[in-house]
Amino acid sequence: MTLPAGTDAVRQSLASFRQEREADWKAFEALLARVEKRAPRALSEDELLSLPLLYRSALSSLSVARATSLDSALIAYLEALSLRGYFYLYGARRGLRQRVGDFFLRDWPAAIRDLWRETWVSVGLTVIGAIAAYWLVASDSRWYDAIIAPSLAGGRNPDSSVETLRSVLYDSGGDHFLSGFAAYLFTHNTQVAILAFALGFAFAVPSVLIILMNGCMLGALFQVYAAKGLGFELGGWLSIHGTTELFAIALAGAAGMRIGTRIAFPGELTRMAAAAQAGRVAATAMVGVMIMLLFAGLLEGIGRQTITSDATRYAIGGGMLALWIAYFYLFRMVRHGNG
Amino acid sequence: MATARDPAALIRPLVTPEGVDLRVKLVDAGTRAAAFLLDVVIIVVAAIVVTLVVIFGLGGLGVKEAEPLFIVWMIFIFLLRNAYFIAFEAGRRAATPGKRIVGVRVASRSGAGLTIDQVIARNLMREIEVFLPLSIIAARGGAGVADTLSTIFGLVWALLFSLFLLFNRDRLRIGDLLAGTWVVETPKFKLVEDLSQRQDPIAKRFHFSPAQLDAYGIAELHKLEEVLRRDDYFAMKAVAETIGGKIGAKVEPIDSKAFLTAYYGELRAHLERKLLLGNRKADKYAR
């Protein structure tokens, strides 16, 4: 051989590097394959304890291989293995039950509290929309058709008789498909709320418009009933589910506004970081909004048609509102440790 | 537009708490589209199957008794549309079935663990990226009022949002942007044989001088490894001729595989020894 002495020694040591550690890599790979398919409970205690050890061993093998070996297939294998291990060990670190618990006890109310400014704006916009529409319809009833599409009005318009209007409020609608109707309302309202949230991305303008429009429809409908002396009754009809539903939609709009304003005015963070931060708060709030809409759908589909007493309707609606406000703003979990 | 022509442009550092850079590779647009289409196919097939079951259920039960079934159906469709992505991506593998098939997953851009609110944020945005424009078109088409203008508007919208990831360096959807996530490759490689340990009686006959081994560097070594692993006769013959010409060795075409195996083994040992001595010879141009 014309080679300088030592080249063969290099070959030998790198071969033994691989031979000595190969068993560990294979064991780590097999364990990962098992825990990725099933819950970690499928592992024995020893296997569970060996997982981080094997991960660190794979990582150090990778560092050694990168520094000394030129076998690109080996390095690619170790990189892929370490990445899988990294995502497993540093990915979702908490169990599902704990995450759900955290959501209800802390994350959800905290996200809503965090959005308090946007929530006030959202509520304000609804009120402004309602007052404006009330005043517009009162001054010229043709505005009604412009605000509420005839297909949505369901025969309720300024020309309807008192009896027609009253029947909508108290007629149970023949009991058909009540819970089906609730499910439909829930899915429909949630889709609207998701839009109010997602469209906020466009610098909050569409969210503002959706919330304003929502308020307008409320005001227009109210004027029609109030003009016939049915304002109080309509209030009951609306409030049984409306306090929950309108609050939820206002929160969805607030979440959308948060995203839009943070993208427009990121402050000290980079635009990307600000968007990501706002997106996460808003997303947590949105899941809460969907839960609220589920309640609203149930109240609307079942409660509103079967409960026809004004007082009961107001009591349920007011009670729900008090419940939400207490839960979001008054009730705070004591934070433990690193909370 | 930064296209994925150069694969190295999609590699990002990911330093583990142990201090090792794992160099994640971002997924290119084509692969992401493939994964999304697979998911859409799964959703649509599931929706059709469930709808058929419900229709037959309705037929068999009569309208009155079918109500619970109708509710279940509606909630199922709703969940399919909104919870499919969230539920799968919140799981341990952070990937929908479509993403699993193409071998990718969602990861947090910060390198920390992916949290559930990130998964929710990135998937709710999908609503305006894809489903909203398409459902506008579908609804108008269903009502027979799909005029050209609104159809074009819907399509342009959907296209703009779905092509958004082509216009930024990190291949982010709007949802990724808001959630602080990105989609990375999680390839699975098998541990393959070490080529330099290959025993070949003919290869033992070849010997190389240090001058012959100095002709190439690490880049060429990796290309050579690729050719050997591919095991294509004509490619190996061509490469053996090139190398033989460069280092002044005569190679019979029939021996090209053995020659390359021998040269690979010697070259790697040669370069690895230099590496141990602190000299990384990147390619044949390096001194």
mmCIF file of C-alpha atoms in Angstrom, chain B residues 41-269:
data_model
loop_
_atom_site.group_PDB
_atom_site.id
_atom_site.type_symbol
_atom_site.label_atom_id
_atom_site.label_comp_id
_atom_site.label_asym_id
_atom_site.label_seq_id
_atom_site.Cartn_x
_atom_site.Cartn_y
_atom_site.Cartn_z
ATOM 1 C CA VAL B 41 -60.389 13.881 -0.600
ATOM 2 C CA ILE B 42 -60.621 12.154 2.790
ATOM 3 C CA ILE B 43 -63.102 14.770 4.068
ATOM 4 C CA VAL B 44 -65.268 14.655 0.962
ATOM 5 C CA VAL B 45 -65.369 10.857 0.873
ATOM 6 C CA ALA B 46 -66.259 10.738 4.581
ATOM 7 C CA ALA B 47 -68.998 13.344 4.051
ATOM 8 C CA ILE B 48 -70.462 11.448 1.097
ATOM 9 C CA VAL B 49 -70.429 8.106 2.926
ATOM 10 C CA VAL B 50 -72.099 9.591 6.004
ATOM 11 C CA THR B 51 -74.657 11.443 3.890
ATOM 12 C CA LEU B 52 -75.568 8.250 2.056
ATOM 13 C CA VAL B 53 -75.984 6.423 5.342
ATOM 14 C CA VAL B 54 -78.216 9.231 6.624
ATOM 15 C CA ILE B 55 -80.304 9.266 3.459
ATOM 16 C CA PHE B 56 -80.902 5.545 3.680
ATOM 17 C CA GLY B 57 -81.599 5.955 7.377
ATOM 18 C CA LEU B 58 -84.162 8.664 6.602
ATOM 19 C CA GLY B 59 -85.806 6.464 4.000
ATOM 20 C CA GLY B 60 -86.030 3.541 6.373
ATOM 21 C CA LEU B 61 -87.143 5.369 9.504
ATOM 22 C CA GLY B 62 -89.564 7.945 8.217
ATOM 23 C CA VAL B 63 -89.152 11.662 8.814
ATOM 24 C CA LYS B 64 -90.340 11.769 12.436
ATOM 25 C CA GLU B 65 -87.822 9.288 13.836
ATOM 26 C CA ALA B 66 -85.031 10.571 11.631
ATOM 27 C CA GLU B 67 -84.525 13.766 13.602
ATOM 28 C CA PRO B 68 -81.715 12.565 15.889
ATOM 29 C CA LEU B 69 -80.005 11.170 12.821
ATOM 30 C CA PHE B 70 -80.343 14.518 11.086
ATOM 31 C CA ILE B 71 -78.752 16.294 14.038
ATOM 32 C CA VAL B 72 -75.894 13.832 14.180
ATOM 33 C CA TRP B 73 -75.367 14.277 10.457
ATOM 34 C CA MET B 74 -75.275 18.064 10.660
ATOM 35 C CA ILE B 75 -72.864 18.099 13.586
ATOM 36 C CA PHE B 76 -70.706 15.513 11.880
ATOM 37 C CA ILE B 77 -70.423 17.603 8.726
ATOM 38 C CA PHE B 78 -69.661 20.666 10.830
ATOM 39 C CA LEU B 79 -66.942 18.798 12.709
ATOM 40 C CA LEU B 80 -65.533 17.411 9.503
ATOM 41 C CA ARG B 81 -65.157 20.908 8.168
ATOM 42 C CA ASN B 82 -63.857 22.613 11.288
ATOM 43 C CA ALA B 83 -62.381 20.035 13.630
ATOM 44 C CA TYR B 84 -60.693 17.566 11.275
ATOM 45 C CA PHE B 85 -57.511 19.578 10.866
ATOM 46 C CA ILE B 86 -57.436 20.799 14.454
ATOM 47 C CA ALA B 87 -57.924 17.384 16.032
ATOM 48 C CA PHE B 88 -55.239 15.692 13.957
ATOM 49 C CA GLU B 89 -52.703 18.484 14.234
ATOM 50 C CA ALA B 90 -53.197 18.753 17.990
ATOM 51 C CA GLY B 91 -52.252 15.089 18.265
ATOM 52 C CA ARG B 92 -48.817 13.685 18.956
ATOM 53 C CA ARG B 93 -47.657 13.702 15.362
ATOM 54 C CA ALA B 94 -48.955 17.203 14.611
ATOM 55 C CA ALA B 95 -50.108 16.122 11.187
ATOM 56 C CA THR B 96 -53.344 15.301 9.387
ATOM 57 C CA PRO B 97 -53.519 11.964 7.562
ATOM 58 C CA GLY B 98 -52.668 13.798 4.326
ATOM 59 C CA LYS B 99 -49.594 15.346 5.902
ATOM 60 C CA ARG B 100 -48.544 11.994 7.338
ATOM 61 C CA ILE B 101 -48.746 10.384 3.935
ATOM 62 C CA VAL B 102 -46.389 12.926 2.376
ATOM 63 C CA GLY B 103 -44.157 12.913 5.479
ATOM 64 C CA VAL B 104 -44.515 16.421 6.890
ATOM 65 C CA ARG B 105 -45.705 17.949 10.164
ATOM 66 C CA VAL B 106 -46.593 21.268 11.730
ATOM 67 C CA ALA B 107 -44.043 22.822 14.062
ATOM 68 C CA SER B 108 -43.783 25.992 16.064
ATOM 69 C CA ARG B 109 -41.511 28.598 14.492
ATOM 70 C CA SER B 110 -39.964 29.353 17.865
ATOM 71 C CA GLY B 111 -38.767 25.749 18.206
ATOM 72 C CA ALA B 112 -40.816 25.241 21.373
ATOM 73 C CA GLY B 113 -43.623 22.725 21.565
ATOM 74 C CA LEU B 114 -46.646 23.227 19.343
ATOM 75 C CA THR B 115 -49.555 24.398 21.480
ATOM 76 C CA ILE B 116 -53.224 23.823 20.865
ATOM 77 C CA ASP B 117 -54.039 27.516 20.383
ATOM 78 C CA GLN B 118 -51.500 27.648 17.565
ATOM 79 C CA VAL B 119 -53.165 24.691 15.882
ATOM 80 C CA ILE B 120 -56.564 26.349 16.267
ATOM 81 C CA ALA B 121 -55.388 29.707 14.932
ATOM 82 C CA ARG B 122 -53.768 28.259 11.825
ATOM 83 C CA ASN B 123 -56.798 26.165 10.984
ATOM 84 C CA LEU B 124 -59.512 28.748 11.582
ATOM 85 C CA MET B 125 -57.768 30.945 9.034
ATOM 86 C CA ARG B 126 -58.205 28.193 6.493
ATOM 87 C CA GLU B 127 -61.851 29.209 6.587
ATOM 88 C CA ILE B 128 -61.167 32.472 4.749
ATOM 89 C CA GLU B 129 -58.318 31.077 2.707
ATOM 90 C CA VAL B 130 -60.183 28.275 1.021
ATOM 91 C CA PHE B 131 -63.631 27.411 2.306
ATOM 92 C CA LEU B 132 -65.228 30.857 2.263
ATOM 93 C CA PRO B 133 -64.568 31.760 -1.398
ATOM 94 C CA LEU B 134 -65.404 28.255 -2.533
ATOM 95 C CA SER B 135 -68.613 28.105 -0.534
ATOM 96 C CA ILE B 136 -69.643 31.496 -1.932
ATOM 97 C CA ILE B 137 -69.236 30.078 -5.426
ATOM 98 C CA ALA B 138 -71.012 26.858 -4.465
ATOM 99 C CA ALA B 139 -73.911 28.648 -2.783
ATOM 100 C CA ARG B 140 -74.424 31.002 -5.697
ATOM 101 C CA GLY B 141 -74.090 28.163 -8.171
ATOM 102 C CA GLY B 142 -76.648 26.180 -6.188
ATOM 103 C CA ALA B 143 -79.078 29.102 -6.182
ATOM 104 C CA GLY B 144 -78.525 29.563 -9.912
ATOM 105 C CA VAL B 145 -77.204 33.092 -9.492
ATOM 106 C CA ALA B 146 -73.511 32.419 -10.056
ATOM 107 C CA ASP B 147 -72.653 35.256 -12.350
ATOM 108 C CA THR B 148 -69.256 35.400 -13.948
ATOM 109 C CA LEU B 149 -68.105 38.274 -11.794
ATOM 110 C CA SER B 150 -68.656 36.655 -8.423
ATOM 111 C CA THR B 151 -67.210 33.364 -9.623
ATOM 112 C CA ILE B 152 -64.079 35.106 -10.826
ATOM 113 C CA PHE B 153 -63.909 37.065 -7.579
ATOM 114 C CA GLY B 154 -64.166 33.882 -5.532
ATOM 115 C CA LEU B 155 -61.551 32.105 -7.595
ATOM 116 C CA VAL B 156 -59.129 35.018 -7.507
ATOM 117 C CA TRP B 157 -59.572 35.251 -3.756
ATOM 118 C CA ALA B 158 -58.952 31.529 -3.250
ATOM 119 C CA LEU B 159 -55.950 31.643 -5.571
ATOM 120 C CA LEU B 160 -54.444 34.697 -3.903
ATOM 121 C CA PHE B 161 -54.652 33.124 -0.486
ATOM 122 C CA SER B 162 -53.515 29.687 -1.539
ATOM 123 C CA LEU B 163 -50.570 31.137 -3.449
ATOM 124 C CA PHE B 164 -49.624 33.359 -0.508
ATOM 125 C CA LEU B 165 -47.051 30.819 0.611
ATOM 126 C CA LEU B 166 -45.159 31.182 -2.651
ATOM 127 C CA PHE B 167 -44.499 34.842 -1.932
ATOM 128 C CA ASN B 168 -42.599 34.511 1.323
ATOM 129 C CA ARG B 169 -39.308 32.964 2.212
ATOM 130 C CA ASP B 170 -40.612 30.615 4.868
ATOM 131 C CA ARG B 171 -43.513 29.159 2.875
ATOM 132 C CA LEU B 172 -46.111 30.440 5.348
ATOM 133 C CA ARG B 173 -49.843 30.309 4.844
ATOM 134 C CA ILE B 174 -51.787 33.180 6.387
ATOM 135 C CA GLY B 175 -52.740 30.726 9.106
ATOM 136 C CA ASP B 176 -49.078 29.874 9.729
ATOM 137 C CA LEU B 177 -48.272 33.550 9.930
ATOM 138 C CA LEU B 178 -50.903 34.180 12.582
ATOM 139 C CA ALA B 179 -50.206 31.066 14.583
ATOM 140 C CA GLY B 180 -46.414 31.292 14.537
ATOM 141 C CA THR B 181 -46.080 27.884 12.912
ATOM 142 C CA TRP B 182 -44.485 26.383 9.836
ATOM 143 C CA VAL B 183 -44.600 23.039 8.139
ATOM 144 C CA VAL B 184 -41.421 20.969 8.155
ATOM 145 C CA GLU B 185 -40.333 17.704 6.643
ATOM 146 C CA THR B 186 -40.078 14.685 8.888
ATOM 147 C CA PRO B 187 -38.349 12.226 6.605
ATOM 148 C CA LYS B 188 -37.814 8.648 7.662
ATOM 149 C CA PHE B 189 -34.494 7.208 6.581
ATOM 150 C CA LYS B 190 -33.452 3.622 7.052
ATOM 151 C CA LEU B 191 -29.969 2.974 8.384
ATOM 152 C CA VAL B 192 -28.211 1.787 5.257
ATOM 153 C CA GLU B 193 -24.980 -0.057 4.761
ATOM 154 C CA ASP B 194 -21.656 1.757 5.167
ATOM 155 C CA LEU B 195 -20.199 1.725 1.671
ATOM 156 C CA SER B 196 -16.620 1.954 2.850
ATOM 157 C CA GLN B 197 -17.048 -1.361 4.702
ATOM 158 C CA ARG B 198 -18.061 -3.133 1.502
ATOM 159 C CA GLN B 199 -15.943 -6.235 0.826
ATOM 160 C CA ASP B 200 -15.203 -6.672 -2.866
ATOM 161 C CA PRO B 201 -12.437 -9.048 -4.074
ATOM 162 C CA ILE B 202 -11.814 -7.049 -7.232
ATOM 163 C CA ALA B 203 -11.804 -3.716 -5.353
ATOM 164 C CA LYS B 204 -8.949 -4.984 -3.197
ATOM 165 C CA ARG B 205 -6.756 -4.926 -6.322
ATOM 166 C CA PHE B 206 -7.026 -1.126 -6.673
ATOM 167 C CA HIS B 207 -4.626 1.061 -4.801
ATOM 168 C CA PHE B 208 -4.332 4.835 -4.901
ATOM 169 C CA SER B 209 -1.519 7.216 -4.196
ATOM 170 C CA PRO B 210 -2.041 10.304 -1.981
ATOM 171 C CA ALA B 211 -1.803 12.453 -5.110
ATOM 172 C CA GLN B 212 -4.646 10.499 -6.712
ATOM 173 C CA LEU B 213 -6.747 10.907 -3.559
ATOM 174 C CA ASP B 214 -6.068 14.633 -3.416
ATOM 175 C CA ALA B 215 -7.920 15.104 -6.694
ATOM 176 C CA TYR B 216 -11.345 15.326 -5.077
ATOM 177 C CA GLY B 217 -13.090 16.806 -2.037
ATOM 178 C CA ILE B 218 -16.171 16.211 0.129
ATOM 179 C CA ALA B 219 -18.699 17.434 -2.431
ATOM 180 C CA GLU B 220 -17.460 14.934 -5.003
ATOM 181 C CA LEU B 221 -17.346 12.182 -2.390
ATOM 182 C CA HIS B 222 -21.040 12.692 -1.678
ATOM 183 C CA LYS B 223 -21.887 12.600 -5.362
ATOM 184 C CA LEU B 224 -19.907 9.400 -5.667
ATOM 185 C CA GLU B 225 -21.805 7.924 -2.710
ATOM 186 C CA GLU B 226 -25.074 8.817 -4.417
ATOM 187 C CA VAL B 227 -24.021 7.108 -7.644
ATOM 188 C CA LEU B 228 -22.907 3.975 -5.817
ATOM 189 C CA ARG B 229 -26.142 3.767 -3.817
ATOM 190 C CA ARG B 230 -28.197 4.221 -6.939
ATOM 191 C CA ASP B 231 -26.345 1.249 -8.448
ATOM 192 C CA ASP B 232 -27.011 2.187 -12.087
ATOM 193 C CA TYR B 233 -24.584 0.449 -14.478
ATOM 194 C CA PHE B 234 -24.292 3.215 -17.048
ATOM 195 C CA ALA B 235 -23.983 6.012 -14.528
ATOM 196 C CA MET B 236 -21.207 4.133 -12.728
ATOM 197 C CA LYS B 237 -19.418 3.436 -16.004
ATOM 198 C CA ALA B 238 -19.482 7.134 -16.914
ATOM 199 C CA VAL B 239 -18.311 8.250 -13.466
ATOM 200 C CA ALA B 240 -15.544 5.621 -13.393
ATOM 201 C CA GLU B 241 -14.293 6.853 -16.769
ATOM 202 C CA THR B 242 -14.257 10.461 -15.572
ATOM 203 C CA ILE B 243 -12.436 9.668 -12.347
ATOM 204 C CA GLY B 244 -10.052 7.302 -14.129
ATOM 205 C CA GLY B 245 -9.215 10.035 -16.626
ATOM 206 C CA LYS B 246 -8.614 12.586 -13.913
ATOM 207 C CA ILE B 247 -6.355 10.514 -11.677
ATOM 208 C CA GLY B 248 -4.670 8.611 -14.529
ATOM 209 C CA ALA B 249 -5.956 5.108 -13.855
ATOM 210 C CA LYS B 250 -7.068 2.663 -16.516
ATOM 211 C CA VAL B 251 -10.474 1.109 -15.714
ATOM 212 C CA GLU B 252 -12.235 -1.642 -17.653
ATOM 213 C CA PRO B 253 -15.983 -0.891 -17.970
ATOM 214 C CA ILE B 254 -16.777 -4.224 -16.317
ATOM 215 C CA ASP B 255 -14.798 -3.219 -13.248
ATOM 216 C CA SER B 256 -16.293 0.255 -12.821
ATOM 217 C CA LYS B 257 -18.369 -0.656 -9.741
ATOM 218 C CA ALA B 258 -15.453 -2.297 -7.993
ATOM 219 C CA PHE B 259 -13.201 0.596 -8.945
ATOM 220 C CA LEU B 260 -15.626 3.169 -7.607
ATOM 221 C CA THR B 261 -16.155 1.194 -4.401
ATOM 222 C CA ALA B 262 -12.419 1.033 -3.868
ATOM 223 C CA TYR B 263 -11.918 4.690 -4.694
ATOM 224 C CA TYR B 264 -14.827 5.730 -2.470
ATOM 225 C CA GLY B 265 -13.434 3.799 0.472
ATOM 226 C CA GLU B 266 -9.920 5.164 0.071
ATOM 227 C CA LEU B 267 -11.051 8.716 -0.653
ATOM 228 C CA ARG B 268 -13.356 8.777 2.360
ATOM 229 C CA ALA B 269 -10.698 7.440 4.692
#
